[in-house]
mmCIF file of C-alpha atoms and ligand atoms in Angstrom:
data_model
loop_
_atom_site.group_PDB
_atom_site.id
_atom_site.type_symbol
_atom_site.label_atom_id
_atom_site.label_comp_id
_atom_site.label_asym_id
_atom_site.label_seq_id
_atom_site.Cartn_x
_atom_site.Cartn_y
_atom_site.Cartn_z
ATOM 1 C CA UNK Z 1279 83.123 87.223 62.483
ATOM 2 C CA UNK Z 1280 85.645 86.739 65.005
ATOM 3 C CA UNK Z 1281 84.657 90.070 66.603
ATOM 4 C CA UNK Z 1282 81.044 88.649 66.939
ATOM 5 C CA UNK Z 1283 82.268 85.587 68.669
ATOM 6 C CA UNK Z 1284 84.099 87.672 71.592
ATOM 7 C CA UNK Z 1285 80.856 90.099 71.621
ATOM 8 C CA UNK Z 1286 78.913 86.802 72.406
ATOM 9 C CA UNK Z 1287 81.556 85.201 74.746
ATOM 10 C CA UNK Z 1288 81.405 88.809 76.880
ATOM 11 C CA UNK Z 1289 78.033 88.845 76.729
ATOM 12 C CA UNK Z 1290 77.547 85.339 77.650
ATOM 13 C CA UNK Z 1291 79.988 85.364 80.364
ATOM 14 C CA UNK Z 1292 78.084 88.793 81.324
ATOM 15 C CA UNK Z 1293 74.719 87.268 81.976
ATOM 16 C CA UNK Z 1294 75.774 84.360 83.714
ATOM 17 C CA UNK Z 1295 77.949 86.356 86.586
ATOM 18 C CA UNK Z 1296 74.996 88.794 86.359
ATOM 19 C CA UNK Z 1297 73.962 86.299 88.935
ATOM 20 C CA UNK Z 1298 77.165 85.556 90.947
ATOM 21 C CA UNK Z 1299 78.629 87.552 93.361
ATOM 22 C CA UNK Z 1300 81.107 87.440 96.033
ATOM 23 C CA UNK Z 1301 79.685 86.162 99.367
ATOM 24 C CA UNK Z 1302 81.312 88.113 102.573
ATOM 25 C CA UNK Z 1303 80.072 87.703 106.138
ATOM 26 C CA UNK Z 1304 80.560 88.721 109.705
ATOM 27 C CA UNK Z 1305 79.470 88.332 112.650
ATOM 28 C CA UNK Z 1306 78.220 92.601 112.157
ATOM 29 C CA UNK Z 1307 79.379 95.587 110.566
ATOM 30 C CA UNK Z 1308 83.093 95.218 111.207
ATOM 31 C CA UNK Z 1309 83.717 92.596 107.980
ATOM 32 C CA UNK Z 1310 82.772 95.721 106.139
ATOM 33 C CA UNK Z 1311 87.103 96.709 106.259
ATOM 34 C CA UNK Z 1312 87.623 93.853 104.003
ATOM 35 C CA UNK Z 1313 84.620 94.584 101.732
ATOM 36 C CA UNK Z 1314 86.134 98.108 101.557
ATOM 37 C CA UNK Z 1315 89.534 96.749 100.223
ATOM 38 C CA UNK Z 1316 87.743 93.755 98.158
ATOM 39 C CA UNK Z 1317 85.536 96.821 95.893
ATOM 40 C CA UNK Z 1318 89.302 98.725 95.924
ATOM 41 C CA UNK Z 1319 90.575 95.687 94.002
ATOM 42 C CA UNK Z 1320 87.862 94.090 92.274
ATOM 43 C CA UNK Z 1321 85.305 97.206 91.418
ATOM 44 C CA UNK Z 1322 83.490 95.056 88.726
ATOM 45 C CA UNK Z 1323 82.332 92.340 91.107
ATOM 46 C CA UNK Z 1324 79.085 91.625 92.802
ATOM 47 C CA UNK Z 1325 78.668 91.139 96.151
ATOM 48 C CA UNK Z 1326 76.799 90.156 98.611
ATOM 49 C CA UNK Z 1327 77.317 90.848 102.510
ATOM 50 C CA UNK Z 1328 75.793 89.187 105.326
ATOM 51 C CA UNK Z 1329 75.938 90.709 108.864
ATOM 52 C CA UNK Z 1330 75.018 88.538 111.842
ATOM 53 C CA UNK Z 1331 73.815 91.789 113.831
ATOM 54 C CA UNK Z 1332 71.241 89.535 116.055
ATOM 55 C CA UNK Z 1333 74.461 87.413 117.607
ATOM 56 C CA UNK Z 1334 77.316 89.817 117.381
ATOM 57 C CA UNK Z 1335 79.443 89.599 119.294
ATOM 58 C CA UNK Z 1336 81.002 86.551 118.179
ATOM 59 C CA UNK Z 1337 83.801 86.960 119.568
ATOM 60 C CA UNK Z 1338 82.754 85.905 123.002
ATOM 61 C CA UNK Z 1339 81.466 83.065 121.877
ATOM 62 C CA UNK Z 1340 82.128 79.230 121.610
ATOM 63 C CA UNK Z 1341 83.176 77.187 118.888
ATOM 64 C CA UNK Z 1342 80.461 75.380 117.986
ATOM 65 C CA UNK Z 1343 78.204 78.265 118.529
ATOM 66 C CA UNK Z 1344 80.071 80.482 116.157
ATOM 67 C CA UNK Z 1345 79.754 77.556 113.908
ATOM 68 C CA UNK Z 1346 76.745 76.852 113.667
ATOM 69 C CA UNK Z 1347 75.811 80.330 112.973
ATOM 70 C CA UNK Z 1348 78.653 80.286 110.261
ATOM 71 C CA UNK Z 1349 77.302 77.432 108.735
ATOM 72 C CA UNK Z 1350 73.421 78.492 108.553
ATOM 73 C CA UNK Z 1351 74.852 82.002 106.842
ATOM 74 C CA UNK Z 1352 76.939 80.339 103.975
ATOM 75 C CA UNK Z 1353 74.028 78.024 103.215
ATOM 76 C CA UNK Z 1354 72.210 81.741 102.912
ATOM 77 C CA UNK Z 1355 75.073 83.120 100.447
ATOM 78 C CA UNK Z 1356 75.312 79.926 98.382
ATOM 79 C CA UNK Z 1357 71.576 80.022 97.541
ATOM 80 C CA UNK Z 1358 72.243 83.343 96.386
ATOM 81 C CA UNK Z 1359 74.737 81.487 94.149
ATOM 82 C CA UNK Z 1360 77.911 82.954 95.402
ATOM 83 C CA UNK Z 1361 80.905 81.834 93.329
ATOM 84 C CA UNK Z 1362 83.074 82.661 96.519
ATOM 85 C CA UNK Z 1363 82.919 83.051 100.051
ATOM 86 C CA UNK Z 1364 84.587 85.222 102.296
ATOM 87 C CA UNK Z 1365 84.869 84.975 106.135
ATOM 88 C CA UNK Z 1366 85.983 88.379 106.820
ATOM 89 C CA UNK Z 1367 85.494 87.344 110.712
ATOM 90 C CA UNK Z 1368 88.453 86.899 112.628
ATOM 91 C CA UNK Z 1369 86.499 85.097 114.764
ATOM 92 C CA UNK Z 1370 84.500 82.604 112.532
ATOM 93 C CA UNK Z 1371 87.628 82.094 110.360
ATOM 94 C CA UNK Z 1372 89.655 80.982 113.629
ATOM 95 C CA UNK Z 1373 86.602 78.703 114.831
ATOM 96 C CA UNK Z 1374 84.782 78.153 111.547
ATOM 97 C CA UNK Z 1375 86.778 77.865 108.357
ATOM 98 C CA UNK Z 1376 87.719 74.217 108.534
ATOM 99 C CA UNK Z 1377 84.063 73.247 109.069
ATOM 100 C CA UNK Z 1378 82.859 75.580 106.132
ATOM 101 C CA UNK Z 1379 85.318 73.992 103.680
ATOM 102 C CA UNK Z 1380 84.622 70.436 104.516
ATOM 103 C CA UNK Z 1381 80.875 71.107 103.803
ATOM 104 C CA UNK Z 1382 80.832 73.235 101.328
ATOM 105 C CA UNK Z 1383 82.659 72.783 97.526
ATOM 106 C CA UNK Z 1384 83.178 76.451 96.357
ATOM 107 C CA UNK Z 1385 86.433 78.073 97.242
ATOM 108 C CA UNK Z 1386 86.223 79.632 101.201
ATOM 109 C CA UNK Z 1387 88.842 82.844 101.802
ATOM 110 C CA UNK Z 1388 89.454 83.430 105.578
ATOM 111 C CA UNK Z 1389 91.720 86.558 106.955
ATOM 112 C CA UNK Z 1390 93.536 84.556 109.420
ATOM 113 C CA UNK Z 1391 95.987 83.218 106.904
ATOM 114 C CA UNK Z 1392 96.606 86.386 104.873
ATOM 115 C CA UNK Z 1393 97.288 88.024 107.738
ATOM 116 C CA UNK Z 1394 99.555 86.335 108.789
ATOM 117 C CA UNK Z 1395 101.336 85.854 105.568
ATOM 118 C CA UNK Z 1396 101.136 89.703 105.302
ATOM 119 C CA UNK Z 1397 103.138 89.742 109.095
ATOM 120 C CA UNK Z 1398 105.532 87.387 107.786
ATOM 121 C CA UNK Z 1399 106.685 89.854 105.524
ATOM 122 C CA UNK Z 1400 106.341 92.850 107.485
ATOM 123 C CA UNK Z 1401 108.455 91.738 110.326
ATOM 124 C CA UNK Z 1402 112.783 92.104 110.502
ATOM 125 C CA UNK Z 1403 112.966 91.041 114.324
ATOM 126 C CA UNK Z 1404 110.705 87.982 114.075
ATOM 127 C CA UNK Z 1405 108.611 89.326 116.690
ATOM 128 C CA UNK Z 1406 105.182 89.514 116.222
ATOM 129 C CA UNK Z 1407 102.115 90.365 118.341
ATOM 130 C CA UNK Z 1408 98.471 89.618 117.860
ATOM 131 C CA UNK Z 1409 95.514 91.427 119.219
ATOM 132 C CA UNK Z 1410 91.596 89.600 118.533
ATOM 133 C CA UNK Z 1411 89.112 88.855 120.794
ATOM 134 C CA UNK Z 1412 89.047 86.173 123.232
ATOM 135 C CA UNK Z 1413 88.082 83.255 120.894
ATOM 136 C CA UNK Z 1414 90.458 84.018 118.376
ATOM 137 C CA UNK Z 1415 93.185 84.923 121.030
ATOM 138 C CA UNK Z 1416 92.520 81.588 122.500
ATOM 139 C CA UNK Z 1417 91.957 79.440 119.618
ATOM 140 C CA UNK Z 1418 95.916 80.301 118.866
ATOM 141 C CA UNK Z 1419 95.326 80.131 114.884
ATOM 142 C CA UNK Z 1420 97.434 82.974 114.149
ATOM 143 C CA UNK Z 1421 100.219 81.906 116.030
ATOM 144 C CA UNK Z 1422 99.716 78.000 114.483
ATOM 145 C CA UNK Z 1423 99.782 80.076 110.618
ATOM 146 C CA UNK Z 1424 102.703 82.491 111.777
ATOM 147 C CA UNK Z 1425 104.787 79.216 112.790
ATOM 148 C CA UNK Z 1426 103.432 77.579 109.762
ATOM 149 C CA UNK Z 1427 105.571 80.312 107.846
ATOM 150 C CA UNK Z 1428 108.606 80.365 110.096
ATOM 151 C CA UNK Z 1429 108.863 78.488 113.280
ATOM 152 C CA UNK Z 1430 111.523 81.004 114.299
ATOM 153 C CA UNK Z 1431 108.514 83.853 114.538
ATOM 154 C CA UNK Z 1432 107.724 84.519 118.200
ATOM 155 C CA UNK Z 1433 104.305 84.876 119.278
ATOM 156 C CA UNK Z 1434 102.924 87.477 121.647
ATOM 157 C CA UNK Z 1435 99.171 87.006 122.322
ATOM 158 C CA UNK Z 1436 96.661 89.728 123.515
ATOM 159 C CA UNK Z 1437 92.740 89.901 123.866
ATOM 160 C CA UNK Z 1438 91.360 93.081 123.462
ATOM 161 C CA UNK Z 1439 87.150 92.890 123.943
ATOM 162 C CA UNK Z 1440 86.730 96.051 125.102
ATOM 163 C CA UNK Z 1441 87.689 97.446 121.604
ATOM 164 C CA UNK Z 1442 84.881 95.751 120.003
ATOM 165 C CA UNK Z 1443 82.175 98.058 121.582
ATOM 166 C CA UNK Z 1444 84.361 101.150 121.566
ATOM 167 C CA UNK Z 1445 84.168 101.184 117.595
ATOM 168 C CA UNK Z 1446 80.364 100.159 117.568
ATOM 169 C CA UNK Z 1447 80.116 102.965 119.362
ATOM 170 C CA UNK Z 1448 81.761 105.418 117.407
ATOM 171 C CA UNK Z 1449 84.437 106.414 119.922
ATOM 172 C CA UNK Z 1450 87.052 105.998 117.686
ATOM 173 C CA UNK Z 1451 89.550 108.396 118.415
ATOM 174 C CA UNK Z 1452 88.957 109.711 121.915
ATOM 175 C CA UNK Z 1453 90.206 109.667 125.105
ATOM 176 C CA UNK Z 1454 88.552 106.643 126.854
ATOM 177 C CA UNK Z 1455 89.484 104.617 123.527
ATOM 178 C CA UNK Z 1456 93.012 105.822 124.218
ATOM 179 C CA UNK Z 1457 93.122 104.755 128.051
ATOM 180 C CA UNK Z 1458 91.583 101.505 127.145
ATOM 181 C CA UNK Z 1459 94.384 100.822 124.462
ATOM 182 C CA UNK Z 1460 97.038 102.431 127.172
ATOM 183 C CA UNK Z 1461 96.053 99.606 129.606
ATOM 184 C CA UNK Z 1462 95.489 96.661 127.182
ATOM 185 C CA UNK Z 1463 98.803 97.023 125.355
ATOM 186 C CA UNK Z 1464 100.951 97.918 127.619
ATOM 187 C CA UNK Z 1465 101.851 94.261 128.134
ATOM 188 C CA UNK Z 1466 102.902 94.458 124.567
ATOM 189 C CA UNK Z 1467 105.011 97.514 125.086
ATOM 190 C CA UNK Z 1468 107.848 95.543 126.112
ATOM 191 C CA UNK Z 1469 108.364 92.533 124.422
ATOM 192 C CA UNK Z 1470 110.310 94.962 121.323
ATOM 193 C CA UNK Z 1471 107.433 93.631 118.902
ATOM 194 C CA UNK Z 1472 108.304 95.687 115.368
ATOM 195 C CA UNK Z 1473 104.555 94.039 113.995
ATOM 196 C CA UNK Z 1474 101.212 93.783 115.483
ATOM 197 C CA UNK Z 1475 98.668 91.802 113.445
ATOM 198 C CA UNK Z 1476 95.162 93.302 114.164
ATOM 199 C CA UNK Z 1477 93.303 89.922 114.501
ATOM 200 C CA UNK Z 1478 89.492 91.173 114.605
ATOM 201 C CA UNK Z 1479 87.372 93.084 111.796
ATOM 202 C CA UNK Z 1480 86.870 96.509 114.178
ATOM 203 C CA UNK Z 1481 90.486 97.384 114.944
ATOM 204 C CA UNK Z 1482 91.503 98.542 111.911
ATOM 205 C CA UNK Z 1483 89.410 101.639 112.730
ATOM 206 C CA UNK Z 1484 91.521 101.764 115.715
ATOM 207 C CA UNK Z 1485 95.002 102.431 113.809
ATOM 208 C CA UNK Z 1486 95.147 106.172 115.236
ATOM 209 C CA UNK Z 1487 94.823 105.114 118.806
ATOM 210 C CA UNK Z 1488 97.239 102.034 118.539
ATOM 211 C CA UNK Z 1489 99.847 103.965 116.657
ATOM 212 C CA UNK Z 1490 99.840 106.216 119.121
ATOM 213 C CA UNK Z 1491 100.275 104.097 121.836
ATOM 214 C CA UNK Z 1492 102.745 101.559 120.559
ATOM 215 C CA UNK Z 1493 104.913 104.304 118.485
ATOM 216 C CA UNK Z 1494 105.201 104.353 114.705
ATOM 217 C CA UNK Z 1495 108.282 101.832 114.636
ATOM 218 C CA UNK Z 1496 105.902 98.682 114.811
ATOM 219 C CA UNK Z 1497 103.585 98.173 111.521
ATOM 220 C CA UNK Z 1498 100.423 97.411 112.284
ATOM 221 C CA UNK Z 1499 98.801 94.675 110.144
ATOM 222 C CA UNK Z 1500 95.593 94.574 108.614
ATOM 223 C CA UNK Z 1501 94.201 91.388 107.218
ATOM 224 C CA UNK Z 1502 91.954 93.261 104.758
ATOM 225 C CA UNK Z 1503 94.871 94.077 102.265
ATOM 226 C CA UNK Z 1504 95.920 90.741 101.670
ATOM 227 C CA UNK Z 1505 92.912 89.023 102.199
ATOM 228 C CA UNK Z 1506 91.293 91.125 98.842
ATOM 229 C CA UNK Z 1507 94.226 89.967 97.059
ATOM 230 C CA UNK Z 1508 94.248 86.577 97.396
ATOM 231 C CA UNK Z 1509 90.269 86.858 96.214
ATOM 232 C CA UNK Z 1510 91.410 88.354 93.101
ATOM 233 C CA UNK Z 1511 93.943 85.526 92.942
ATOM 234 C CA UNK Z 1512 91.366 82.964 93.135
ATOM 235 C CA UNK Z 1513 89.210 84.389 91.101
ATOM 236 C CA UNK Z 1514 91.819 85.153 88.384
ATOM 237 C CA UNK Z 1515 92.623 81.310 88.414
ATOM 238 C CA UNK Z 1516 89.676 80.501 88.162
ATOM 239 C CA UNK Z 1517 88.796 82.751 84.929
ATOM 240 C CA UNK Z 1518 85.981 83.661 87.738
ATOM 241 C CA UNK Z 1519 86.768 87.376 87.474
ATOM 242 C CA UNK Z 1520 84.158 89.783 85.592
ATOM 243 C CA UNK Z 1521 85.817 91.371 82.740
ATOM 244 C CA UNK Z 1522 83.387 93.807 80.567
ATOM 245 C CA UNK Z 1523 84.348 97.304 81.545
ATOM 246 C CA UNK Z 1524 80.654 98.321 81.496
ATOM 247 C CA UNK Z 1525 79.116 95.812 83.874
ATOM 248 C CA UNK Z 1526 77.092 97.729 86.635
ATOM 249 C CA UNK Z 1527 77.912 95.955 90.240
ATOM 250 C CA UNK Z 1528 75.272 95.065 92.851
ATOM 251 C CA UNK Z 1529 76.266 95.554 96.050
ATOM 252 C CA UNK Z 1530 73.757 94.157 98.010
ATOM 253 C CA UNK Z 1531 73.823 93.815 102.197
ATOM 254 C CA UNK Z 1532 71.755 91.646 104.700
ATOM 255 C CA UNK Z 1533 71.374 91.426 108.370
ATOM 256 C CA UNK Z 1534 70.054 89.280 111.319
ATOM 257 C CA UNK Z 1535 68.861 92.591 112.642
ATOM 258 C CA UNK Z 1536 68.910 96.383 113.402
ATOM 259 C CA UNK Z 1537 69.459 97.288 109.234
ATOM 260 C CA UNK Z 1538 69.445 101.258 109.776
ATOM 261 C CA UNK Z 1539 71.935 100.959 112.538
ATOM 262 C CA UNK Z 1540 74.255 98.636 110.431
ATOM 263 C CA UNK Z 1541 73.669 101.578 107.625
ATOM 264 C CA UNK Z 1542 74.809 104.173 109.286
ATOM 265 C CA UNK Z 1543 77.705 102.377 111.411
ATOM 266 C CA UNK Z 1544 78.333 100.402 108.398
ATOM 267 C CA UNK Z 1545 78.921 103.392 105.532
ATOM 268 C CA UNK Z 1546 81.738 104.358 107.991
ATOM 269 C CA UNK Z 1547 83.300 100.971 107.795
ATOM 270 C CA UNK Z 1548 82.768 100.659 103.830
ATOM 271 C CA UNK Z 1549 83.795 104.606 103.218
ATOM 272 C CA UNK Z 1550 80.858 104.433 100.864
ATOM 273 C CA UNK Z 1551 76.847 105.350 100.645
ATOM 274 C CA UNK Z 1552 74.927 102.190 101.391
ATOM 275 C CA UNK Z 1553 71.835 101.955 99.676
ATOM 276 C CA UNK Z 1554 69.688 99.593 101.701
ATOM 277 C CA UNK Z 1555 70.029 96.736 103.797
ATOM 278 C CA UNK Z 1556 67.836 94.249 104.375
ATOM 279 C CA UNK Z 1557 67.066 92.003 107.313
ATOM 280 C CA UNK Z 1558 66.192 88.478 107.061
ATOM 281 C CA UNK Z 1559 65.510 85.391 109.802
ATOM 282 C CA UNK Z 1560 67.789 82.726 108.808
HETATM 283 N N1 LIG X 28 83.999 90.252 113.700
HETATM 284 C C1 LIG X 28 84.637 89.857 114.937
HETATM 285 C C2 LIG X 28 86.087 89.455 114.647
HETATM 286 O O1 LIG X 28 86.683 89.858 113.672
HETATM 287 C C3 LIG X 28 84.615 90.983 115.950
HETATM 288 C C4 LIG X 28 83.256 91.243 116.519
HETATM 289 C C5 LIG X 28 82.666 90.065 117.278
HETATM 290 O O2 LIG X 28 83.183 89.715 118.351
HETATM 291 O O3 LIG X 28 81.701 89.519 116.779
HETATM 292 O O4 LIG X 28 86.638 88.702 115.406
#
């Protein structure tokens, strides 16, 4: 009797999150780092990704542009009844979140915060520098969270857009990618940083280069990490998570535009086959 009941709870519970699935977007491929880390930790889970390949880059972009496009995307997600959303866009979650959760109800995970939180930790000298693009550099969020954590943290800002393109690109680990990182960092070099918070979904790709050029002694943070675990902390809390050992996941992808570029470009971000992607005018 009793064994029934669980067999019809599971399978209950089974066909109802048959439908729900983890929302992630970006402004293109590069969101595709957290999704990476989110199937790591939660390999049972649906999802569903969203690139915005017809307006990357974002990061060059203004607020209330990058909003608005955030905003038409989640309405997208939620009518594919998402149970959570994910900004994996540095960008959008510096210039979007707060928007996002006053309209919408369900629970909204940004990286900006976990990020930081992760740097928190990392860091012994309480120096810590952040590389993004422009609108996240200026927007100043990470340095608002890092102080938010301890106002003694000091903050050492740094745009990078050049890196952006590099990693479309594919020139991840070669000698104009190195040059570029030479010149853009070297204002960093000397401020005796021992973390550096990669602030922008491409630059995690870019660990090689940036080790190399600002030495192995400073830890380079990746929001991706912590950003998957607070999703499985929500989730958990929520008794959201999907628990039968046997359930299949969908993983299913959407863009504004260019799908077989985002495939190809995108299994490298993912470090998995993607089976199709699908473009839609939103
Ligand atoms: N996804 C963006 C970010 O993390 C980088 C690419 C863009 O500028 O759109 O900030």
């Amino acid at each position: 009797m009793i064994k029934n009941i669980s067999f019809l709870k599971s399978l209950k519970q089974d066909i109802s999150l048959m439908k729900k699935a983890i929302g992630v977007f970006d402004s293109g491929v590069g969101g595709l780092t957290v999704t990476s880390r989110i199937i790591n930790y939660l390999p049972r889970e649906n999802i569903i990704y969203f690139g915005d390949t017809a307006h990357l880059p974002y990061g060059s972009k203004s607020k209330k542009t990058v909003t608005r496009f955030s905003l038409k995307i989640t309405h997208f997600l939620i009518k594919h009844n998402i149970k959570l959303l994910v900004v994996a866009c540095n960008t959008a979650s510096a210039l979007g979140l707060n928007t996002l959760r006053q309209k919408f109800s369900i629970p909204i995970v940004g990286v900006i915060k976990p990020g930081a939180k992760a740097a928190i930790s990392a860091t012994k000298n309480k120096k810590i520098g952040i590389i993004g693009t422009d609108a996240t550099i200026k927007s100043d969020v990470y340095k608002k969270a890092l102080q938010k954590f301890d106002p003694k943290i000091k903050v050492y800002n740094l745009s990078c857009p050049l890196f952006v393109p590099l990693v479309e690109e594919g020139w991840i680990n070669n000698k104009i990618t190195h040059l570029v990182a030479t010149q853009y960092l070297k204002s960093l070099k000397n401020k005796a940083i021992d973390t550096l918070i990669l602030g922008c979904t491409h630059y995690p790709l870019l660990k090689g280069v940036i080790t190399r050029v600002m030495g192995k002694k400073v830890t380079l943070i990746d929001s991706a990490e912590e950003t998957a675990k607070e999703v499985k902390y929500l989730l958990h809390k929520q008794n959201n998570l999907i628990i039968q050992n046997n359930h299949k996941p969908q993983h299913k992808f959407f863009v504004s535009d260019a799908p077989l570029k985002f495939k190809c470009l995108g299994e490298k971000f993912l470090k998995r086959k993607i089976a199709s992607v699908k473009k839609v005018e939103l």
